[in-house]
Amino acid sequence: MRSQEALGPRGPLARAVPGFVPRPAQQEMARAVEAALAERHTLVAESGTGTGKTFAYLVPAILSGQRVLISTGTRNLQDQLYRRDLPLVRAALERPVQTALLKGRANYACRYRLERTLAEGRFTARESAARLQRVAAWVQHTRTGDLAEIGDLPEESELWPLVTSTADNCLGGDCPYYADCFVNRARREAAQAELVVVNHHLFFADIGVREEGFAQLLPAADAVIFDEAHQLPEIAASFFGAMLSSQQLRGLCRDAIAEDLKEASGLAELRRAAETTERAVLDARLALGAAARTPWAERAGEARAAEAFATLHAQLRGLAEILEVAAGRGPGLANCARRAAALEERLAAITSGDDLHQVAWVDATERGFVLHLTPLDVAPAFRERLAALGTKAWVYTSATLAVGEDFGYFTRRLGLEHALTARWSSPFDYAQRALLYVPPALPAPGGSAHTRAVVEAVVPVLRASGGRAFLLFTSHRALRLAAELLAGRVDYPLFVQGTMSRARLLEAFVAAGNGVLLGTGSFWEGVDVPGPALSCVIIDKLPFAAPDDPVLKARALACEAAGGNPFVELQLPEAVIALKQGAGRLIRSFDDSGVLVLCDPRLYGRSYGRLFLESLPPMPATRDIADVQRFFELPPARRDRA
């Protein structure tokens, strides 16, 4: 059976899947994916919201009889694909394909670290102690060890790093629980499967020469399919560079003390060295000052920061030397010795500064810091790694890959200039079921005056829509100010990012039915709220990256040095793709309708505004609030007949 036939009106999907609607664009995309798999070539495919791209690549993947690796953007999407979409398609096609789900090791309970955490009894708070006991009881009967099975374990819980392992602290074959390791079990199942679902971070952890356990899968795979492929360039940059966090350093210090107690090194200076190093980590964070993303060269020029990090380096080197002596006392201390040496080497590499091909920078937050060494161009490394994996089919798909009709920005960043490209627009009826509103007389973006004007402009929109809106911001500062200004101005519940976890915020928003959710970056993509609960998406301004971002600044300088135009070649296409992602939250099903509000006068005041408008789905536009009010007064069924 061909993929196009399987997705047709008389195909198995139409017979087996309730509510299935045959879509020409879906069938065309499936045919293109089928050809890519058969001919082992590279396909870059933009598939607009509602096309049904998941089925469009799952059907040919299952029918191909090949070994296929599917990589998704997030763990949530990975679970959704594996637990909902894949079983549905497999059952409809009646193909007994063996499948497996593989995540990074930090998603699986580690019996050794759980046992050690229980023995330490470090939790005094009743809630944390109770959660730890629940994890301990769950581990006794779970088959997978995947912590996603525990529904009430928040992503931000301090428990996660204490009951899971990382590539740094895993004891490997020296672990007393090696034979019963959940990570090893997941790897074994993946090695035997015909279709394996991973996520982008896990994929790059492997090809970035990091041991995450599915290196044996890649050479054997016939095809790799990337969903949410627009995320790949930034994820590749993080893995092809280097990273060192204060959390890693403090984790090393605490593990060294715990393993010293367990394995009795007899070295009195070990605990002192670990405690001194941890204090040096805290001092280094204080020396960085206010939370910010800045080039390392700027911080290295500040006496206080330079001195603090020099001290940290010296203390870490000293701890590494002591641990090297203690390594023979047990596998736990040997592991700490390896980690200390690796982290000391990484700290030296990052703080030695950037060069023509990479930029060193630091991201300081309230809780800690992360040092980065980021390549300016990932295309050469990406091409090299993929070539080393042999001839395969490669499929890259997302709802947002092109700028207008041009895929050049995406393909150049990954070195895919010779890939076949295809684009399918959304089948949703935006002309009848959506409206674009650009409020008039708004000030230029930047500063509190713009945010205040945005709030004034959207209050009548929210009253017309009856709430049921996302307000998406490009900065946390604007979000906080808007939340203050909106409080008491509208009679709808406000849900503000940061007040609870992302998952709980979405659940509360949907349950309210008339809520107004204020969010930043994480709500611009990967959020699916079909139905009337979300009928208005408001975006405060065009999502250009902050001009002082250290990586963007370095790439812009490199672009200028090569005779290019950084705004046209870097900033503009990135902003267009980001806007498409945010706007894509509005219409999620054939029955949805709503208003997209863009609060940026540059859409009509600057020549490049046309590029943004042309990249959005075709919908009528207005600058008159009365049109918005009429839109919400007229039910969708009547609009369809009008």
XYZ file of C-alpha atoms in Angstrom:
642
model
C 0.000 0.000 0.000
C 1.239 3.482 -0.845
C 1.165 6.242 1.770
C -1.111 8.465 -0.297
C -3.681 5.685 -0.556
C -3.456 4.937 3.186
C -4.336 8.557 3.955
C -7.093 8.766 1.341
C -10.873 8.784 1.842
C -11.110 4.985 1.549
C -7.850 4.204 3.305
C -7.286 2.477 6.646
C -6.826 5.773 8.525
C -10.267 6.987 7.410
C -11.807 3.687 8.555
C -10.016 3.395 11.884
C -9.456 6.924 13.219
C -12.544 8.751 14.538
C -12.942 12.169 12.965
C -10.212 11.589 10.385
C -10.479 14.033 7.470
C -8.532 13.247 4.259
C -6.360 16.224 3.347
C -4.685 16.658 -0.050
C -1.688 18.441 1.488
C -1.189 15.587 3.947
C -1.284 13.043 1.142
C 1.190 15.066 -0.935
C 3.577 15.390 1.982
C 3.326 11.658 2.719
C 4.196 10.934 -0.921
C 7.243 13.238 -0.664
C 8.400 11.570 2.566
C 7.858 8.134 1.019
C 10.076 9.120 -1.931
C 12.772 10.467 0.397
C 12.827 7.205 2.355
C 12.933 5.077 -0.780
C 15.608 7.118 -2.538
C 17.628 8.005 0.566
C 17.689 11.726 -0.081
C 17.197 14.830 2.064
C 13.796 16.519 2.240
C 13.025 19.830 3.963
C 9.246 20.188 4.285
C 7.216 23.019 5.773
C 3.771 21.790 6.694
C 1.316 24.446 7.835
C -0.814 24.037 10.956
C -3.625 21.565 10.296
C -1.892 19.760 7.429
C -1.477 16.694 9.607
C 2.276 16.370 9.250
C 2.605 13.789 12.043
C 0.527 11.228 10.129
C 2.173 12.399 6.902
C 5.552 11.105 8.074
C 4.395 8.271 10.374
C 2.471 6.450 7.642
C 5.384 6.245 5.145
C 7.808 5.486 7.986
C 5.751 2.471 9.089
C 4.970 1.282 5.562
C 8.592 1.590 4.417
C 9.765 -1.496 6.292
C 12.925 0.436 7.114
C 14.503 1.187 10.459
C 13.505 4.775 11.236
C 14.559 7.177 13.952
C 12.098 10.006 14.691
C 13.325 13.002 16.671
C 10.936 15.553 18.182
C 11.422 18.986 19.699
C 10.544 18.319 23.341
C 9.961 15.473 25.758
C 6.248 16.338 25.881
C 5.963 16.023 22.093
C 7.997 12.830 22.279
C 5.530 11.295 24.746
C 2.553 12.471 22.687
C 3.978 10.982 19.497
C 4.903 7.677 21.094
C 1.888 7.139 23.339
C -0.918 8.618 21.202
C -0.133 9.123 17.508
C 2.145 6.165 16.806
C -0.129 3.461 18.331
C -3.093 4.939 16.445
C -1.380 4.824 13.042
C 0.231 1.449 13.661
C -3.129 -0.100 14.602
C -4.889 1.463 11.593
C -2.253 0.155 9.187
C -2.224 -3.233 10.938
C 1.548 -3.309 10.827
C 3.185 -4.943 13.891
C 6.152 -2.585 13.866
C 8.321 -2.873 16.950
C 8.714 0.575 18.500
C 10.679 2.098 21.355
C 10.872 5.380 23.254
C 14.302 6.612 24.291
C 15.000 9.700 26.391
C 18.103 11.176 27.949
C 19.272 9.483 31.122
C 18.123 12.402 33.289
C 14.531 11.271 32.640
C 14.991 7.850 34.224
C 15.209 7.036 37.920
C 18.681 5.959 39.024
C 18.502 3.271 41.710
C 21.963 4.118 43.032
C 21.364 7.847 43.449
C 17.881 7.238 44.867
C 19.335 4.885 47.470
C 22.007 7.426 48.375
C 19.493 10.273 48.657
C 17.278 8.147 50.929
C 20.270 7.352 53.122
C 21.331 10.984 53.384
C 17.864 12.079 54.544
C 18.571 15.597 53.359
C 14.914 16.674 53.013
C 13.316 18.291 56.032
C 10.368 19.843 54.176
C 7.375 17.514 54.489
C 6.339 17.852 50.819
C 9.796 17.016 49.419
C 10.245 14.107 51.818
C 6.837 12.722 50.867
C 7.648 12.992 47.145
C 10.929 11.170 47.699
C 9.097 8.321 49.404
C 6.597 8.165 46.528
C 9.467 7.887 44.040
C 11.037 5.129 46.138
C 7.753 3.177 46.234
C 7.147 3.699 42.506
C 10.614 2.420 41.572
C 9.723 -0.948 43.096
C 7.030 -1.660 40.500
C 7.733 0.523 37.414
C 8.961 -1.235 34.302
C 10.415 1.775 32.494
C 11.715 3.980 35.304
C 10.555 7.007 33.266
C 9.756 9.730 35.792
C 7.088 11.117 33.469
C 4.910 8.310 34.864
C 4.752 10.218 38.169
C 2.200 12.853 37.306
C 2.678 15.092 40.339
C 6.472 15.463 40.220
C 6.981 19.077 39.053
C 9.640 19.729 36.420
C 11.219 22.328 38.719
C 11.377 19.955 41.714
C 14.725 19.815 43.498
C 14.252 16.054 43.601
C 15.049 15.404 39.919
C 18.875 15.651 40.027
C 18.949 13.634 43.260
C 17.139 10.588 41.884
C 18.510 10.584 38.317
C 21.980 10.361 36.843
C 23.868 12.311 34.196
C 26.617 11.288 31.812
C 28.977 12.958 34.308
C 27.969 11.185 37.507
C 26.843 7.775 36.183
C 29.052 4.973 37.564
C 28.559 2.824 34.474
C 29.698 -0.777 34.890
C 30.869 -0.036 38.443
C 27.315 0.656 39.591
C 25.877 -2.035 41.892
C 22.548 -1.694 40.055
C 24.013 -1.856 36.563
C 22.103 -5.019 35.627
C 18.773 -3.445 36.655
C 19.456 0.027 35.226
C 16.399 1.638 33.640
C 18.546 3.566 31.163
C 20.247 0.398 29.963
C 16.888 -1.349 29.608
C 15.545 1.512 27.449
C 18.666 1.357 25.300
C 18.388 -2.385 24.791
C 14.760 -2.056 23.698
C 15.651 0.784 21.338
C 18.467 -1.266 19.808
C 15.982 -3.984 18.845
C 13.188 -1.699 17.594
C 12.307 -0.824 14.008
C 11.022 2.652 14.858
C 12.570 4.653 17.695
C 11.315 7.980 19.041
C 13.931 10.308 20.549
C 14.206 14.077 21.017
C 16.586 16.598 19.468
C 18.693 17.022 22.594
C 19.298 13.289 22.824
C 20.123 13.089 19.111
C 22.708 15.848 19.354
C 24.090 14.508 22.598
C 25.157 11.516 20.562
C 26.464 13.097 17.367
C 28.081 15.841 19.443
C 30.421 13.136 20.787
C 28.645 12.808 24.088
C 27.835 9.397 25.466
C 24.068 9.161 25.815
C 23.611 5.618 24.742
C 22.087 5.289 21.317
C 25.230 5.612 19.208
C 24.557 2.029 18.098
C 21.157 3.064 16.750
C 22.239 5.733 14.301
C 24.518 3.706 12.015
C 21.841 0.997 11.780
C 18.977 3.396 10.982
C 17.908 3.754 7.362
C 16.197 7.114 7.893
C 15.989 9.968 10.373
C 12.929 12.231 10.582
C 13.106 15.515 12.512
C 9.802 17.031 13.613
C 9.869 20.647 14.881
C 13.057 20.921 12.823
C 13.187 24.727 13.143
C 14.755 24.184 16.586
C 17.740 22.240 15.241
C 20.242 25.055 14.504
C 20.141 26.464 18.041
C 20.230 23.032 19.681
C 23.146 22.040 17.444
C 25.023 25.176 18.488
C 24.680 24.279 22.149
C 25.933 20.720 21.648
C 28.753 21.466 19.219
C 30.135 23.995 21.677
C 30.895 23.640 25.379
C 28.897 24.396 28.502
C 29.637 24.520 32.215
C 27.079 25.399 34.894
C 27.288 26.329 38.536
C 24.846 23.466 39.144
C 27.336 20.970 37.694
C 30.112 22.335 39.864
C 28.057 22.326 43.052
C 26.772 18.845 42.230
C 30.367 17.632 41.958
C 31.251 19.129 45.345
C 28.267 17.565 47.084
C 28.794 14.188 45.422
C 32.459 14.229 46.425
C 31.482 14.731 50.081
C 28.776 12.042 49.914
C 31.064 9.505 48.227
C 33.846 10.307 50.694
C 31.495 9.469 53.562
C 30.412 6.262 51.858
C 33.806 5.025 50.660
C 35.946 6.465 53.480
C 38.869 7.911 51.552
C 40.725 8.813 54.742
C 41.718 12.162 53.216
C 40.643 14.852 55.674
C 41.365 17.592 53.144
C 38.865 16.226 50.614
C 35.772 17.526 52.385
C 37.437 20.891 53.013
C 38.427 21.183 49.348
C 34.895 20.357 48.199
C 33.327 22.879 50.580
C 35.838 25.566 49.597
C 35.175 24.931 45.905
C 31.412 25.200 46.426
C 31.896 28.537 48.212
C 34.032 29.672 45.274
C 31.147 28.812 42.922
C 28.776 30.966 44.984
C 31.322 33.811 45.092
C 31.722 33.631 41.314
C 27.977 34.035 40.875
C 27.934 37.061 43.194
C 30.816 38.602 41.271
C 28.767 38.464 38.047
C 26.247 40.929 39.465
C 22.769 41.307 37.991
C 21.248 38.496 35.953
C 22.190 38.900 32.294
C 23.570 37.235 29.153
C 26.903 38.869 28.343
C 30.082 38.093 26.394
C 32.703 36.495 28.609
C 35.280 38.989 27.357
C 33.310 41.797 29.026
C 33.141 39.980 32.365
C 36.773 38.921 32.173
C 37.642 42.604 31.971
C 35.943 43.273 35.314
C 38.394 42.901 38.191
C 35.920 41.350 40.621
C 34.643 38.715 38.183
C 38.130 37.932 36.868
C 39.425 37.404 40.399
C 36.437 35.277 41.444
C 36.724 32.946 38.466
C 40.508 32.681 38.848
C 39.906 31.592 42.447
C 37.234 29.130 41.329
C 39.609 27.666 38.767
C 42.351 27.241 41.364
C 40.001 25.626 43.883
C 38.569 23.266 41.269
C 42.061 22.248 40.203
C 42.944 21.554 43.824
C 39.823 19.448 44.338
C 40.604 17.496 41.164
C 44.095 16.718 42.442
C 42.809 15.444 45.792
C 40.127 13.353 44.111
C 42.740 11.822 41.836
C 44.504 10.530 44.960
C 41.206 9.274 46.428
C 40.011 7.633 43.206
C 41.321 4.205 44.157
C 39.108 4.026 47.258
C 35.912 3.261 45.354
C 33.941 3.716 42.120
C 32.050 6.751 43.446
C 35.229 8.688 44.202
C 36.781 7.533 40.916
C 33.786 8.965 39.083
C 34.107 12.262 40.968
C 37.787 12.406 40.027
C 36.955 12.000 36.324
C 34.251 14.663 36.564
C 36.498 17.150 38.338
C 39.236 16.778 35.729
C 36.740 17.186 32.875
C 35.054 20.242 34.431
C 38.388 21.885 35.177
C 39.442 21.398 31.554
C 36.114 22.799 30.335
C 36.355 25.843 32.599
C 39.807 26.586 31.233
C 38.648 26.195 27.621
C 35.653 28.522 27.970
C 37.326 31.247 30.002
C 40.356 31.327 27.698
C 38.127 33.386 25.393
C 36.505 33.173 21.987
C 38.014 33.259 18.509
C 36.872 33.844 14.930
C 34.703 30.718 14.933
C 33.084 30.696 18.372
C 31.974 33.028 21.128
C 32.391 32.623 24.879
C 29.582 34.024 26.986
C 27.957 33.735 30.383
C 24.294 33.512 31.310
C 23.836 34.672 34.896
C 20.483 33.987 36.557
C 19.237 34.500 40.092
C 20.039 30.877 40.948
C 23.406 30.477 39.278
C 25.348 30.818 36.047
C 26.146 28.911 32.883
C 29.317 29.437 30.866
C 29.048 28.750 27.135
C 31.392 28.408 24.191
C 29.142 28.565 21.107
C 30.167 28.051 17.471
C 29.062 30.843 15.162
C 28.344 28.438 12.303
C 27.180 24.858 12.962
C 26.833 23.855 9.299
C 30.353 22.394 8.869
C 30.133 20.287 12.050
C 26.592 19.162 11.249
C 27.515 18.110 7.713
C 30.575 16.260 8.979
C 28.672 14.333 11.675
C 25.872 13.322 9.308
C 28.292 12.230 6.593
C 30.010 9.972 9.120
C 26.712 8.144 9.690
C 26.562 6.879 6.118
C 23.903 7.178 3.426
C 20.454 7.670 4.893
C 17.195 9.436 4.228
C 16.904 12.697 6.169
C 13.548 14.446 6.583
C 13.239 17.857 8.263
C 9.723 19.122 8.902
C 8.005 21.896 10.841
C 5.196 24.406 10.454
C 7.834 27.161 10.304
C 10.917 26.631 8.151
C 10.500 29.105 5.283
C 10.605 32.870 5.145
C 7.892 33.543 2.620
C 8.608 30.830 0.045
C 12.363 30.765 0.734
C 13.994 27.956 2.750
C 17.486 29.421 2.421
C 17.813 30.699 5.984
C 17.140 27.247 7.454
C 19.073 25.169 4.938
C 22.191 27.397 5.095
C 22.351 27.172 8.888
C 22.564 23.365 8.747
C 24.480 23.039 5.490
C 21.520 21.516 3.621
C 21.786 23.653 0.486
C 21.260 20.655 -1.814
C 18.148 19.331 -0.068
C 14.812 19.024 -1.837
C 12.302 21.480 -0.382
C 8.506 21.518 -0.340
C 5.888 23.658 1.344
C 2.211 23.022 2.093
C 0.004 25.800 3.442
C -2.479 25.289 6.255
C -5.845 23.931 5.068
C -7.684 25.996 7.668
C -10.057 28.660 6.351
C -8.295 31.741 7.732
C -10.158 33.983 5.300
C -13.475 33.250 7.001
C -12.429 32.177 10.481
C -9.620 34.582 11.398
C -8.930 38.307 11.522
C -5.667 40.226 11.844
C -5.888 43.396 13.917
C -3.029 45.912 14.115
C -4.021 48.642 16.607
C -3.454 52.167 15.254
C -1.346 54.948 16.761
C 0.924 52.754 18.870
C 4.359 54.134 19.815
C 7.525 52.470 18.566
C 8.446 49.339 20.520
C 10.911 49.644 23.360
C 10.405 50.756 26.929
C 7.412 50.926 29.212
C 5.523 53.473 27.063
C 4.944 50.858 24.386
C 3.829 48.213 26.885
C 1.396 50.657 28.491
C -0.019 51.523 25.072
C -0.348 47.832 24.230
C -2.380 47.225 27.382
C -4.684 50.149 26.559
C -5.128 48.829 23.016
C -5.903 45.238 24.007
C -8.351 45.869 26.853
C -11.235 46.464 24.398
C -10.094 43.416 22.424
C -10.269 41.250 25.554
C -13.719 42.586 26.375
C -14.863 41.758 22.850
C -13.382 38.246 22.968
C -14.614 37.545 26.491
C -11.070 36.816 27.616
C -10.011 33.527 25.984
C -6.669 35.027 24.980
C -2.922 34.561 24.972
C -0.808 37.688 25.427
C 2.654 36.804 24.137
C 5.615 39.013 25.022
C 9.198 39.164 23.834
C 10.558 40.034 27.297
C 9.827 39.168 30.922
C 9.994 42.843 31.821
C 7.124 43.702 29.475
C 5.155 40.707 30.735
C 5.480 41.765 34.383
C 4.451 45.349 33.626
C 1.462 44.217 31.538
C 0.340 41.873 34.322
C 0.381 44.776 36.790
C -1.512 47.063 34.416
C -4.148 44.466 33.494
C -4.947 43.501 37.085
C -8.396 44.897 37.803
C -8.874 46.187 34.238
C -10.626 43.093 32.866
C -13.161 40.759 34.461
C -11.358 37.599 33.439
C -8.894 35.421 35.364
C -5.263 36.272 34.616
C -2.706 33.470 34.323
C 0.841 34.812 34.418
C 3.924 32.817 33.462
C 6.128 32.260 36.490
C 3.308 31.977 39.014
C 3.057 28.207 38.493
C 4.513 25.541 36.218
C 3.857 25.801 32.487
C 1.716 22.640 32.473
C -0.427 23.771 35.410
C -0.810 27.242 33.937
C -2.177 25.783 30.706
C -4.502 23.422 32.564
C -5.901 26.284 34.651
C -6.291 28.483 31.569
C -8.258 25.840 29.655
C -10.376 24.960 32.699
C -11.325 28.614 33.228
C -12.773 28.911 29.733
C -12.442 32.713 29.712
C -8.897 33.228 30.948
C -6.147 35.561 29.788
C -2.692 33.982 29.805
C 0.441 36.145 29.739
C 3.547 34.336 28.560
C 6.953 34.715 26.955
C 9.128 32.415 24.831
C 7.951 28.983 26.025
C 4.343 29.791 25.081
C 5.184 30.894 21.528
C 5.487 27.301 20.339
C 4.621 23.742 21.319
C 1.331 24.843 22.905
C -1.883 23.360 21.535
C -5.200 24.756 22.813
C -7.925 23.912 20.289
C -11.481 25.077 20.835
C -13.069 28.281 22.123
C -10.868 28.570 25.240
C -8.265 30.287 23.030
C -9.875 32.648 20.531
C -7.427 35.538 20.531
C -3.634 35.692 20.312
C -2.049 39.058 21.082
C 1.650 39.655 20.359
C 3.244 42.745 21.859
C 5.850 43.322 19.138
C 7.765 41.680 16.327
C 10.028 39.066 17.938
C 13.446 40.357 16.962
C 16.194 38.909 19.130
C 17.724 41.275 21.649
C 20.496 43.161 19.818
C 22.834 42.785 22.793
C 22.558 38.987 22.825
C 26.194 37.821 22.856
C 25.770 35.082 20.241
C 23.774 37.319 17.893
C 26.350 40.109 18.254
C 29.191 37.749 17.406
C 27.337 36.296 14.414
C 26.452 39.777 13.205
C 30.101 40.842 13.346
C 31.119 37.720 11.427
C 28.404 38.388 8.846
C 29.606 41.989 8.381
C 33.205 40.849 8.074
C 32.121 38.541 5.243
C 30.418 41.457 3.465
C 26.859 40.499 4.478
C 23.953 42.369 6.020
C 23.258 40.989 9.542
C 19.761 42.447 9.741
C 18.603 40.979 6.429
C 20.484 37.689 6.700
C 20.124 36.918 10.410
C 17.734 39.035 12.457
C 14.882 39.416 9.982
C 14.413 35.758 8.968
C 14.713 34.603 12.592
C 12.018 37.068 13.653
C 9.710 36.025 10.798
C 9.941 32.361 11.803
C 9.349 33.228 15.476
C 6.275 35.296 14.584
C 4.879 32.406 12.537
C 5.280 30.178 15.584
C 3.446 32.589 17.879
C 0.649 33.248 15.393
C 0.269 29.502 14.933
C -1.216 29.190 18.431
C -4.502 30.748 17.233
C -6.171 28.257 14.870
C -5.585 24.644 15.876
C -8.556 22.848 14.279
C -11.060 23.236 11.453
C -13.668 24.457 13.948
C -11.479 27.146 15.540
C -11.827 30.844 14.854
C -10.191 33.912 16.333
C -8.357 37.206 16.120
C -4.610 37.709 15.840
C -3.495 41.047 17.291
C -0.028 42.368 16.397
C 0.857 45.464 18.407
C 3.776 46.696 16.339
C 3.524 49.780 14.086
C 6.534 48.590 12.083
C 4.274 46.148 10.226
C 3.014 49.083 8.182
C 5.674 51.674 8.922
C 8.765 49.793 7.724
C 9.453 48.192 4.368
C 10.285 44.844 5.953
C 6.838 44.713 7.564
C 5.469 43.288 4.322
C 7.673 40.197 4.727
C 6.083 39.456 8.100
C 2.578 39.961 6.744
C 3.218 37.763 3.705
C 4.530 34.971 5.936
C 1.275 34.797 7.915
C -1.717 32.721 6.745
C -3.973 34.716 4.378
C -6.581 36.441 6.527
C -8.389 39.801 6.356
C -6.680 42.633 8.205
C -8.044 45.691 9.959
C -6.950 48.612 12.121
C -10.468 49.310 13.405
C -11.490 47.871 16.800
C -15.114 47.871 15.603
C -14.214 45.099 13.139
C -12.839 43.026 16.008
C -16.027 43.542 18.002
C -18.181 42.530 15.026
C -16.016 39.452 14.460
C -16.736 38.142 17.935
C -20.405 39.085 17.767
C -20.933 37.030 14.582
C -20.768 33.251 15.239
C -18.380 31.251 12.989
C -21.236 29.332 11.331
C -22.855 32.567 10.225
C -19.503 33.967 9.066
C -19.032 30.865 6.909
C -22.327 31.566 5.152
C -21.853 35.338 4.937
